Amino acid sequence: MSNKNDDIRDDKNLDFDDAKNMTVEEAIRKDSEIKAGIDENDNILDKYIKQHRDEVGKHKFESKIQASQDDLKEIDDFIQEKREEINQEEETNFSQETIAFDHIEPEEFEESDDIIFDETKKSSSKKGLIIGSLIALLIAVFAFGYVLNNLNSPSTDDKEPTVAKETDTSKAKEEDIKAFDDLYAGFFVDKEMTKPKNSEFERLSELEKVLNNLKGTSTYADKKEKYDSLKKAIDAIKVVNDQFTEPAIVDGEKISRNIKDSANFDAISTTMLNTGKANLDNVLQSAVSEGRQQLTQKAEKEKVASANQAASEAPAPQPSNGSANSVPPAPAAPATNNAIVTNNAASLYGITNYDPASLQRDLSRVPYNNDVIADVNNPSWVFNDGILERIVAVAQERGLISGNNYILERVNIINGNGYYNMFKPDGTYLFSINAKTGYFVGNAPGRADDLDY
């Protein structure tokens, strides 16, 4: 028994004088803390770690999983809760067994040593069981987190199909690009791809299908622009060709054709003729101008035929009283310029049977405007008195024309003035004429360099 007392009085054991004023539970806990190296400045967590060094050290290095801060906090809270439950349970169990050491003689204390250490052994055993359960639970939580993390992380097997898929998509995209480029090039007869091939027009839907395969790629916008431009060109060619008995534009070139009786060039807007392909736009506008010219000629012929019919049906002039010296009436004067223009027959002052394709329209000093040319009844087209006759006389004096062998064609209306072009019978450009002021200018050296607008 003396050995036990000596152990209690040792520096690492509970002092006897201190133990006299404690309950059995307090004495056991205090003795355990002293042996664990706990001092008064240690907090609850420090005390727990010192009392369970073996268990904490063992399981600390067994786990290689790093839990998140939220997981650690939840685990700390859980451990704290269980510790409080243990303390409360121990206090309840020992509440009826409280012993006042100050009423026990040293001999009685020595006799109760076996009881105290027996209770200590039971309490330690119980604590070990609970702590073991807590540690097992902690390991289970870590393991669950590790498994969950692996499930959420893409595996190597998952990544490989993705790479292969991207490679396949890239390869397919290149094939689609080539398919579009090859088919698109086949719509033209020239390498510069400016002259659409009429025989390919009906394959436009095939090109659209190939284009749709490129949707969602960086190449789509560029190919879509090319497709739209081609479609606009084909639509314009079809509309213009529909005004003639046979296609007037074939493979990007203009061919002289006769217009249909139902031809209506006023229905073709300027926007329709602007396809964005400069060469093709010129061809389209040239075909439209030729078609309009044919309409004008047709109206003039009808007018002449009607006038001839009226003249043939008019009564013959009667001689005045049968006098031999009577003078036959003068022939009717030709219609005035105003009347000619109003009746859409301005080119009666010139020839009407010619090839419009031969005209050198590209040399015109005044730009052609198809929209205003279509307005044939506009008063701006009316020549002021004597202007046309004077210009015809000048051309005759210069030896440019003989008689009325010339071609007159409407060109534009600018600032209320109608402008015409005068050509030789072979289509050679001579002048651009202002029908109101009489100002005319050509391209011959030494002539006027500026227009009057």
CSV table of C-alpha atoms in Angstrom, one decimal:
chain,number,residue,atom,x,y,z
A,1,MET,CA,0.0,0.0,0.0
A,2,SER,CA,2.9,2.3,0.7
A,3,ASN,CA,4.0,2.0,-2.9
A,4,LYS,CA,0.7,3.2,-4.1
A,5,ASN,CA,0.9,6.2,-1.8
A,6,ASP,CA,4.3,7.0,-3.1
A,7,ASP,CA,3.0,6.9,-6.7
A,8,ILE,CA,0.2,9.3,-5.8
A,9,ARG,CA,2.7,11.7,-4.3
A,10,ASP,CA,5.0,11.5,-7.3
A,11,ASP,CA,5.1,14.6,-9.6
A,12,LYS,CA,3.2,12.8,-12.2
A,13,ASN,CA,0.4,11.7,-9.8
A,14,LEU,CA,-2.4,13.4,-8.0
A,15,ASP,CA,-1.3,15.1,-4.8
A,16,PHE,CA,-3.0,13.6,-1.7
A,17,ASP,CA,-4.0,16.9,-0.2
A,18,ASP,CA,-5.6,17.9,-3.5
A,19,ALA,CA,-7.5,14.7,-3.8
A,20,LYS,CA,-9.1,15.0,-0.4
A,21,ASN,CA,-11.4,17.8,-1.6
A,22,MET,CA,-12.4,16.0,-4.9
A,23,THR,CA,-15.1,13.4,-5.8
A,24,VAL,CA,-14.0,10.1,-7.1
A,25,GLU,CA,-14.8,11.1,-10.6
A,26,GLU,CA,-12.9,14.4,-10.3
A,27,ALA,CA,-9.9,12.5,-8.8
A,28,ILE,CA,-9.8,10.0,-11.6
A,29,ARG,CA,-10.1,12.6,-14.3
A,30,LYS,CA,-7.4,14.8,-12.6
A,31,ASP,CA,-5.0,11.9,-12.2
A,32,SER,CA,-5.5,11.0,-15.9
A,33,GLU,CA,-4.8,14.6,-17.0
A,34,ILE,CA,-1.6,14.8,-14.9
A,35,LYS,CA,-0.2,11.6,-16.4
A,36,ALA,CA,-1.0,12.9,-19.9
A,37,GLY,CA,0.9,16.1,-19.3
A,38,ILE,CA,-2.1,18.4,-19.3
A,39,ASP,CA,-1.7,21.8,-17.6
A,40,GLU,CA,-4.2,24.5,-16.7
A,41,ASN,CA,-3.5,26.5,-19.9
A,42,ASP,CA,-4.5,23.6,-22.3
A,43,ASN,CA,-7.9,24.0,-24.1
A,44,ILE,CA,-10.3,21.1,-24.6
A,45,LEU,CA,-8.7,20.0,-27.9
A,46,ASP,CA,-5.2,20.0,-26.5
A,47,LYS,CA,-6.3,17.9,-23.5
A,48,TYR,CA,-8.0,15.4,-25.9
A,49,ILE,CA,-4.9,15.0,-28.1
A,50,LYS,CA,-2.6,14.6,-25.1
A,51,GLN,CA,-4.9,11.9,-23.5
A,52,HIS,CA,-5.2,10.0,-26.8
A,53,ARG,CA,-1.7,10.3,-28.4
A,54,ASP,CA,-1.5,6.7,-29.6
A,55,GLU,CA,-4.9,6.6,-31.3
A,56,VAL,CA,-4.5,10.0,-32.9
A,57,GLY,CA,-1.0,9.3,-34.1
A,58,LYS,CA,-1.9,5.9,-35.5
A,59,HIS,CA,-4.9,7.1,-37.6
A,60,LYS,CA,-3.3,10.4,-38.6
A,61,PHE,CA,-0.8,8.6,-40.9
A,62,GLU,CA,-3.1,5.9,-42.0
A,63,SER,CA,-5.4,8.3,-44.0
A,64,LYS,CA,-4.0,10.0,-47.1
A,65,ILE,CA,-7.2,11.8,-48.1
A,66,GLN,CA,-7.4,15.5,-47.6
A,67,ALA,CA,-10.8,16.5,-46.4
A,68,SER,CA,-12.2,20.0,-47.1
A,69,GLN,CA,-12.4,22.6,-44.3
A,70,ASP,CA,-16.2,22.1,-44.2
A,71,ASP,CA,-15.7,18.4,-43.6
A,72,LEU,CA,-13.2,19.0,-40.8
A,73,LYS,CA,-15.5,21.4,-39.1
A,74,GLU,CA,-18.3,18.9,-39.2
A,75,ILE,CA,-16.1,16.2,-37.8
A,76,ASP,CA,-14.8,18.5,-35.0
A,77,ASP,CA,-18.3,19.4,-34.1
A,78,PHE,CA,-19.3,15.8,-34.0
A,79,ILE,CA,-16.4,14.8,-31.8
A,80,GLN,CA,-17.1,17.7,-29.4
A,81,GLU,CA,-20.7,16.6,-29.2
A,82,LYS,CA,-19.7,13.0,-28.3
A,83,ARG,CA,-17.2,14.2,-25.7
A,84,GLU,CA,-19.9,16.3,-24.0
A,85,GLU,CA,-22.2,13.3,-24.0
A,86,ILE,CA,-19.5,11.2,-22.4
A,87,ASN,CA,-18.8,13.8,-19.7
A,88,GLN,CA,-22.5,14.2,-18.9
A,89,GLU,CA,-22.9,10.4,-18.7
A,90,GLU,CA,-20.0,10.0,-16.3
A,91,GLU,CA,-21.2,12.8,-14.1
A,92,THR,CA,-24.6,11.1,-13.9
A,93,ASN,CA,-23.1,7.7,-13.1
A,94,PHE,CA,-20.9,9.0,-10.3
A,95,SER,CA,-23.3,11.6,-8.8
A,96,GLN,CA,-24.4,9.2,-6.0
A,97,GLU,CA,-20.9,8.0,-5.3
A,98,THR,CA,-19.3,11.3,-4.4
A,99,ILE,CA,-16.9,10.9,-1.5
A,100,ALA,CA,-15.6,13.7,0.5
A,101,PHE,CA,-11.9,13.0,0.9
A,102,ASP,CA,-11.6,15.4,3.8
A,103,HIS,CA,-13.7,13.0,5.9
A,104,ILE,CA,-11.5,10.0,5.1
A,105,GLU,CA,-8.4,9.1,7.0
A,106,PRO,CA,-5.3,8.2,5.1
A,107,GLU,CA,-5.8,4.6,6.1
A,108,GLU,CA,-9.3,4.6,4.7
A,109,PHE,CA,-8.1,6.2,1.5
A,110,GLU,CA,-5.5,3.5,1.1
A,111,GLU,CA,-8.2,0.9,1.5
A,112,SER,CA,-10.3,2.4,-1.2
A,113,ASP,CA,-7.5,2.5,-3.7
A,114,ASP,CA,-8.6,-0.7,-5.2
A,115,ILE,CA,-12.1,0.6,-5.7
A,116,ILE,CA,-10.8,3.9,-7.2
A,117,PHE,CA,-8.5,2.2,-9.7
A,118,ASP,CA,-11.1,-0.4,-10.5
A,119,GLU,CA,-13.5,2.3,-11.4
A,120,THR,CA,-10.8,4.1,-13.3
A,121,LYS,CA,-10.1,0.9,-15.3
A,122,LYS,CA,-13.9,0.6,-16.1
A,123,SER,CA,-14.1,4.2,-17.1
A,124,SER,CA,-11.0,4.0,-19.3
A,125,SER,CA,-12.3,0.9,-21.0
A,126,LYS,CA,-15.6,2.6,-21.7
A,127,LYS,CA,-13.8,5.7,-23.0
A,128,GLY,CA,-11.6,3.6,-25.2
A,129,LEU,CA,-14.6,1.9,-26.8
A,130,ILE,CA,-16.3,5.2,-27.5
A,131,ILE,CA,-13.1,6.7,-28.9
A,132,GLY,CA,-12.5,3.7,-31.1
A,133,SER,CA,-16.0,4.1,-32.5
A,134,LEU,CA,-15.4,7.8,-33.1
A,135,ILE,CA,-12.1,7.1,-35.0
A,136,ALA,CA,-13.8,4.4,-37.1
A,137,LEU,CA,-16.5,6.8,-38.0
A,138,LEU,CA,-13.9,9.5,-38.9
A,139,ILE,CA,-12.1,7.0,-41.2
A,140,ALA,CA,-15.5,6.1,-42.8
A,141,VAL,CA,-16.2,9.8,-43.5
A,142,PHE,CA,-12.8,10.3,-45.1
A,143,ALA,CA,-13.3,7.2,-47.2
A,144,PHE,CA,-16.7,8.4,-48.4
A,145,GLY,CA,-15.3,11.8,-49.3
A,146,TYR,CA,-12.5,10.1,-51.3
A,147,VAL,CA,-14.8,7.9,-53.2
A,148,LEU,CA,-17.2,10.8,-54.0
A,149,ASN,CA,-14.3,12.9,-55.2
A,150,ASN,CA,-13.2,10.2,-57.6
A,151,LEU,CA,-16.7,9.8,-58.9
A,152,ASN,CA,-16.9,13.5,-59.8
A,153,SER,CA,-13.4,13.6,-61.4
A,154,PRO,CA,-13.2,12.5,-65.1
A,155,SER,CA,-11.2,9.4,-65.5
A,156,THR,CA,-8.5,8.8,-68.2
A,157,ASP,CA,-11.0,6.5,-70.0
A,158,ASP,CA,-13.5,9.3,-70.2
A,159,LYS,CA,-11.0,11.8,-71.7
A,160,GLU,CA,-9.7,9.5,-74.5
A,161,PRO,CA,-13.1,9.3,-76.4
A,162,THR,CA,-13.4,13.1,-76.1
A,163,VAL,CA,-10.1,13.7,-77.8
A,164,ALA,CA,-10.9,11.1,-80.5
A,165,LYS,CA,-14.3,12.8,-81.1
A,166,GLU,CA,-12.7,16.2,-81.5
A,167,THR,CA,-10.2,14.7,-84.0
A,168,ASP,CA,-13.1,13.1,-86.0
A,169,THR,CA,-15.1,16.4,-86.0
A,170,SER,CA,-12.0,18.3,-87.3
A,171,LYS,CA,-11.5,15.8,-90.0
A,172,ALA,CA,-15.2,15.8,-91.1
A,173,LYS,CA,-15.1,19.6,-91.1
A,174,GLU,CA,-12.2,19.7,-93.6
A,175,GLU,CA,-14.0,17.2,-95.8
A,176,ASP,CA,-17.2,19.4,-95.8
A,177,ILE,CA,-15.1,22.5,-96.6
A,178,LYS,CA,-13.5,20.8,-99.6
A,179,ALA,CA,-16.9,19.5,-100.7
A,180,PHE,CA,-18.4,23.0,-100.7
A,181,ASP,CA,-15.4,24.6,-102.5
A,182,ASP,CA,-15.4,22.0,-105.2
A,183,LEU,CA,-19.2,22.2,-105.8
A,184,TYR,CA,-19.1,26.1,-105.7
A,185,ALA,CA,-16.3,26.3,-108.2
A,186,GLY,CA,-18.4,24.1,-110.6
A,187,PHE,CA,-21.0,26.9,-110.8
A,188,PHE,CA,-18.7,29.0,-112.9
A,189,VAL,CA,-17.1,28.8,-116.4
A,190,ASP,CA,-14.1,30.9,-115.5
A,191,LYS,CA,-11.3,30.4,-112.8
A,192,GLU,CA,-12.0,33.8,-111.4
A,193,MET,CA,-15.6,32.6,-110.7
A,194,THR,CA,-17.4,35.7,-112.1
A,195,LYS,CA,-19.5,34.0,-114.8
A,196,PRO,CA,-22.2,31.7,-113.6
A,197,LYS,CA,-22.8,28.6,-115.6
A,198,ASN,CA,-26.5,28.3,-116.6
A,199,SER,CA,-26.5,24.6,-116.8
A,200,GLU,CA,-25.6,24.4,-113.0
A,201,PHE,CA,-28.4,26.7,-111.8
A,202,GLU,CA,-30.7,23.8,-110.7
A,203,ARG,CA,-28.0,22.4,-108.4
A,204,LEU,CA,-28.1,25.3,-106.1
A,205,SER,CA,-30.1,23.2,-103.6
A,206,GLU,CA,-27.2,20.7,-103.5
A,207,LEU,CA,-24.8,23.5,-102.6
A,208,GLU,CA,-27.1,24.6,-99.8
A,209,LYS,CA,-27.1,21.1,-98.3
A,210,VAL,CA,-23.3,21.0,-98.2
A,211,LEU,CA,-23.3,24.5,-96.7
A,212,ASN,CA,-25.5,23.3,-93.9
A,213,ASN,CA,-22.9,20.7,-92.9
A,214,LEU,CA,-20.7,23.6,-91.9
A,215,LYS,CA,-23.1,25.2,-89.5
A,216,GLY,CA,-21.5,25.9,-86.1
A,217,THR,CA,-18.0,26.2,-87.5
A,218,SER,CA,-15.8,29.2,-88.0
A,219,THR,CA,-15.9,28.6,-91.8
A,220,TYR,CA,-19.7,28.9,-92.1
A,221,ALA,CA,-20.0,32.7,-92.3
A,222,ASP,CA,-17.5,32.9,-95.2
A,223,LYS,CA,-19.1,30.1,-97.2
A,224,LYS,CA,-22.6,31.5,-96.5
A,225,GLU,CA,-21.6,34.8,-98.0
A,226,LYS,CA,-20.4,33.1,-101.1
A,227,TYR,CA,-23.6,31.1,-101.4
A,228,ASP,CA,-25.8,34.2,-100.9
A,229,SER,CA,-23.9,36.1,-103.6
A,230,LEU,CA,-24.2,33.2,-106.1
A,231,LYS,CA,-27.9,32.8,-105.4
A,232,LYS,CA,-28.5,36.5,-106.0
A,233,ALA,CA,-26.6,36.3,-109.3
A,234,ILE,CA,-28.6,33.3,-110.4
A,235,ASP,CA,-31.9,34.9,-109.4
A,236,ALA,CA,-31.1,38.1,-111.4
A,237,ILE,CA,-30.1,36.1,-114.5
A,238,LYS,CA,-33.3,34.1,-114.4
A,239,VAL,CA,-35.4,37.3,-114.0
A,240,VAL,CA,-33.7,39.0,-117.0
A,241,ASN,CA,-33.8,35.9,-119.2
A,242,ASP,CA,-37.5,35.5,-118.5
A,243,GLN,CA,-38.1,38.7,-120.5
A,244,PHE,CA,-36.8,37.2,-123.7
A,245,THR,CA,-37.9,34.4,-125.9
A,246,GLU,CA,-34.5,32.8,-125.4
A,247,PRO,CA,-31.9,33.3,-122.6
A,248,ALA,CA,-30.2,36.6,-123.2
A,249,ILE,CA,-27.4,35.9,-120.7
A,250,VAL,CA,-25.6,32.6,-121.1
A,251,ASP,CA,-22.6,31.6,-119.0
A,252,GLY,CA,-22.0,35.3,-118.0
A,253,GLU,CA,-22.2,36.7,-121.6
A,254,LYS,CA,-25.0,38.7,-123.2
A,255,ILE,CA,-26.6,37.3,-126.4
A,256,SER,CA,-29.0,39.4,-128.5
A,257,ARG,CA,-32.5,37.9,-128.2
A,258,ASN,CA,-36.0,39.1,-129.0
A,259,ILE,CA,-38.2,40.2,-126.1
A,260,LYS,CA,-41.4,38.5,-125.3
A,261,ASP,CA,-44.7,40.3,-125.9
A,262,SER,CA,-45.2,40.2,-122.1
A,263,ALA,CA,-41.8,41.7,-121.3
A,264,ASN,CA,-41.8,44.2,-118.4
A,265,PHE,CA,-38.4,45.6,-117.5
A,266,ASP,CA,-40.0,48.1,-115.1
A,267,ALA,CA,-40.6,45.2,-112.8
A,268,ILE,CA,-36.8,44.6,-112.5
A,269,SER,CA,-35.4,46.8,-109.7
A,270,THR,CA,-32.0,48.3,-109.6
A,271,THR,CA,-31.3,46.3,-106.5
A,272,MET,CA,-32.0,43.1,-108.4
A,273,LEU,CA,-29.3,44.1,-111.0
A,274,ASN,CA,-26.7,44.8,-108.3
A,275,THR,CA,-25.4,41.3,-107.5
A,276,GLY,CA,-22.0,42.4,-106.2
A,277,LYS,CA,-20.2,40.9,-109.2
A,278,ALA,CA,-19.2,43.9,-111.3
A,279,ASN,CA,-18.8,42.2,-114.6
A,280,LEU,CA,-22.0,40.3,-114.3
A,281,ASP,CA,-23.9,43.5,-113.2
A,282,ASN,CA,-22.7,45.2,-116.4
A,283,VAL,CA,-24.0,42.3,-118.5
A,284,LEU,CA,-27.3,42.3,-116.8
A,285,GLN,CA,-27.8,46.1,-117.2
A,286,SER,CA,-26.8,45.8,-120.9
A,287,ALA,CA,-29.4,43.1,-121.5
A,288,VAL,CA,-32.1,45.2,-119.8
A,289,SER,CA,-31.1,48.3,-121.8
A,290,GLU,CA,-31.4,46.3,-125.0
A,291,GLY,CA,-34.7,45.0,-123.9
A,292,ARG,CA,-36.0,48.5,-123.2
A,293,GLN,CA,-34.8,49.6,-126.6
A,294,GLN,CA,-36.7,46.8,-128.3
A,295,LEU,CA,-39.8,47.9,-126.4
A,296,THR,CA,-39.3,51.5,-127.7
A,297,GLN,CA,-38.7,50.3,-131.2
A,298,LYS,CA,-41.8,48.2,-131.0
A,299,ALA,CA,-43.9,51.1,-129.9
A,300,GLU,CA,-42.4,53.3,-132.7
A,301,LYS,CA,-43.2,50.8,-135.4
A,302,GLU,CA,-46.8,50.5,-134.1
A,303,LYS,CA,-47.0,54.3,-134.2
A,304,VAL,CA,-45.7,54.5,-137.7
A,305,ALA,CA,-48.0,51.7,-138.9
A,306,SER,CA,-50.9,53.5,-137.3
A,307,ALA,CA,-49.9,56.8,-139.0
A,308,ASN,CA,-49.5,55.2,-142.4
A,309,GLN,CA,-52.9,53.6,-142.1
A,310,ALA,CA,-54.5,56.9,-141.2
A,311,ALA,CA,-52.8,58.6,-144.2
A,312,SER,CA,-54.0,55.9,-146.6
A,313,GLU,CA,-57.5,56.2,-145.4
A,314,ALA,CA,-57.6,60.1,-145.7
A,315,PRO,CA,-59.5,61.5,-148.7
A,316,ALA,CA,-57.3,62.6,-151.6
A,317,PRO,CA,-56.9,66.4,-152.0
A,318,GLN,CA,-59.2,68.0,-154.7
A,319,PRO,CA,-57.8,70.3,-157.4
A,320,SER,CA,-58.9,74.0,-157.0
A,321,ASN,CA,-61.6,74.7,-159.7
A,322,GLY,CA,-59.6,72.5,-162.2
A,323,SER,CA,-57.1,75.4,-162.7
A,324,ALA,CA,-53.9,74.3,-164.2
A,325,ASN,CA,-52.0,76.9,-162.2
A,326,SER,CA,-53.3,75.7,-158.9
A,327,VAL,CA,-50.6,74.7,-156.5
A,328,PRO,CA,-51.0,71.3,-154.8
A,329,PRO,CA,-51.2,71.5,-151.0
A,330,ALA,CA,-47.9,71.2,-149.2
A,331,PRO,CA,-47.3,67.8,-147.6
A,332,ALA,CA,-48.1,67.6,-143.9
A,333,ALA,CA,-45.2,68.7,-141.7
A,334,PRO,CA,-43.6,66.0,-139.7
A,335,ALA,CA,-44.8,65.7,-136.1
A,336,THR,CA,-43.1,68.0,-133.6
A,337,ASN,CA,-40.4,66.7,-131.2
A,338,ASN,CA,-42.9,67.0,-128.3
A,339,ALA,CA,-45.4,64.8,-130.0
A,340,ILE,CA,-42.8,62.2,-130.9
A,341,VAL,CA,-41.5,61.9,-127.3
A,342,THR,CA,-45.0,61.9,-125.8
A,343,ASN,CA,-45.9,58.9,-127.9
A,344,ASN,CA,-42.7,57.0,-127.0
A,345,ALA,CA,-41.2,57.4,-130.5
A,346,ALA,CA,-38.3,59.7,-130.0
A,347,SER,CA,-36.0,57.7,-132.3
A,348,LEU,CA,-38.2,58.5,-135.4
A,349,TYR,CA,-35.5,61.0,-135.8
A,350,GLY,CA,-33.1,58.4,-136.9
A,351,ILE,CA,-33.0,54.7,-137.7
A,352,THR,CA,-34.8,52.0,-135.7
A,353,ASN,CA,-33.5,48.9,-137.3
A,354,TYR,CA,-30.2,48.2,-135.6
A,355,ASP,CA,-28.4,45.9,-133.2
A,356,PRO,CA,-28.5,47.4,-129.7
A,357,ALA,CA,-25.5,45.2,-128.7
A,358,SER,CA,-23.4,47.2,-131.2
A,359,LEU,CA,-23.8,50.5,-129.3
A,360,GLN,CA,-20.8,51.8,-127.5
A,361,ARG,CA,-22.7,52.6,-124.3
A,362,ASP,CA,-19.5,52.3,-122.3
A,363,LEU,CA,-18.2,55.6,-123.9
A,364,SER,CA,-21.2,57.6,-122.8
A,365,ARG,CA,-20.4,60.9,-121.0
A,366,VAL,CA,-23.6,60.5,-119.0
A,367,PRO,CA,-24.2,57.4,-116.9
A,368,TYR,CA,-27.2,55.2,-117.8
A,369,ASN,CA,-30.1,55.1,-115.3
A,370,ASN,CA,-32.5,52.2,-116.1
A,371,ASP,CA,-35.1,53.4,-113.5
A,372,VAL,CA,-35.6,56.8,-115.2
A,373,ILE,CA,-35.3,55.3,-118.7
A,374,ALA,CA,-38.4,53.3,-117.9
A,375,ASP,CA,-40.3,56.5,-117.2
A,376,VAL,CA,-40.9,57.1,-120.9
A,377,ASN,CA,-43.7,59.7,-120.5
A,378,ASN,CA,-41.6,62.0,-118.3
A,379,PRO,CA,-41.7,65.5,-119.8
A,380,SER,CA,-38.0,65.8,-119.2
A,381,TRP,CA,-37.5,63.7,-122.3
A,382,VAL,CA,-39.1,66.3,-124.5
A,383,PHE,CA,-36.7,68.2,-126.8
A,384,ASN,CA,-37.1,72.0,-126.7
A,385,ASP,CA,-37.9,73.5,-130.1
A,386,GLY,CA,-35.1,73.3,-132.7
A,387,ILE,CA,-32.5,71.6,-130.5
A,388,LEU,CA,-32.5,68.2,-132.1
A,389,GLU,CA,-32.5,69.6,-135.6
A,390,ARG,CA,-29.6,71.9,-134.8
A,391,ILE,CA,-27.5,69.0,-133.4
A,392,VAL,CA,-28.3,66.7,-136.4
A,393,ALA,CA,-27.2,69.5,-138.7
A,394,VAL,CA,-23.9,69.9,-136.9
A,395,ALA,CA,-23.3,66.2,-137.1
A,396,GLN,CA,-24.0,66.3,-140.8
A,397,GLU,CA,-21.7,69.3,-141.4
A,398,ARG,CA,-18.9,67.5,-139.6
A,399,GLY,CA,-19.4,64.5,-141.8
A,400,LEU,CA,-20.3,62.2,-138.9
A,401,ILE,CA,-23.7,61.2,-140.4
A,402,SER,CA,-25.6,61.5,-143.6
A,403,GLY,CA,-29.2,62.5,-143.6
A,404,ASN,CA,-31.1,61.0,-140.7
A,405,ASN,CA,-28.9,57.9,-140.5
A,406,TYR,CA,-28.2,58.0,-136.8
A,407,ILE,CA,-29.4,56.2,-133.6
A,408,LEU,CA,-30.9,58.2,-130.7
A,409,GLU,CA,-31.2,56.5,-127.2
A,410,ARG,CA,-32.4,57.8,-123.9
A,411,VAL,CA,-29.8,57.7,-121.1
A,412,ASN,CA,-30.7,59.6,-118.0
A,413,ILE,CA,-32.6,62.5,-116.4
A,414,ILE,CA,-30.5,64.9,-114.3
A,415,ASN,CA,-31.8,68.1,-112.7
A,416,GLY,CA,-35.0,67.8,-114.7
A,417,ASN,CA,-33.1,67.6,-118.0
A,418,GLY,CA,-33.4,64.6,-120.3
A,419,TYR,CA,-30.1,63.3,-121.8
A,420,TYR,CA,-29.8,61.3,-125.0
A,421,ASN,CA,-26.9,59.6,-126.7
A,422,MET,CA,-26.4,59.8,-130.4
A,423,PHE,CA,-24.7,57.0,-132.3
A,424,LYS,CA,-23.7,56.3,-135.9
A,425,PRO,CA,-25.6,53.5,-137.6
A,426,ASP,CA,-22.8,51.1,-136.8
A,427,GLY,CA,-23.1,51.8,-133.1
A,428,THR,CA,-20.2,54.3,-132.8
A,429,TYR,CA,-20.8,56.8,-130.0
A,430,LEU,CA,-21.0,60.5,-131.0
A,431,PHE,CA,-22.5,62.8,-128.4
A,432,SER,CA,-24.5,63.0,-125.1
A,433,ILE,CA,-27.2,65.6,-125.6
A,434,ASN,CA,-29.2,67.7,-123.2
A,435,ALA,CA,-32.7,67.8,-124.6
A,436,LYS,CA,-33.6,71.0,-122.8
A,437,THR,CA,-30.5,73.2,-123.2
A,438,GLY,CA,-29.1,71.8,-126.4
A,439,TYR,CA,-25.7,71.3,-124.8
A,440,PHE,CA,-23.9,68.3,-126.3
A,441,VAL,CA,-20.5,66.8,-125.7
A,442,GLY,CA,-18.6,63.8,-127.0
A,443,ASN,CA,-15.1,62.2,-126.5
A,444,ALA,CA,-13.3,63.8,-129.5
A,445,PRO,CA,-10.0,65.6,-128.7
A,446,GLY,CA,-10.4,69.4,-128.3
A,447,ARG,CA,-14.1,69.2,-127.4
A,448,ALA,CA,-15.6,70.3,-124.1
A,449,ASP,CA,-14.3,68.3,-121.2
A,450,ASP,CA,-17.0,69.1,-118.7
A,451,LEU,CA,-20.7,68.3,-118.7
A,452,ASP,CA,-23.4,70.9,-117.9
A,453,TYR,CA,-24.5,69.5,-114.6
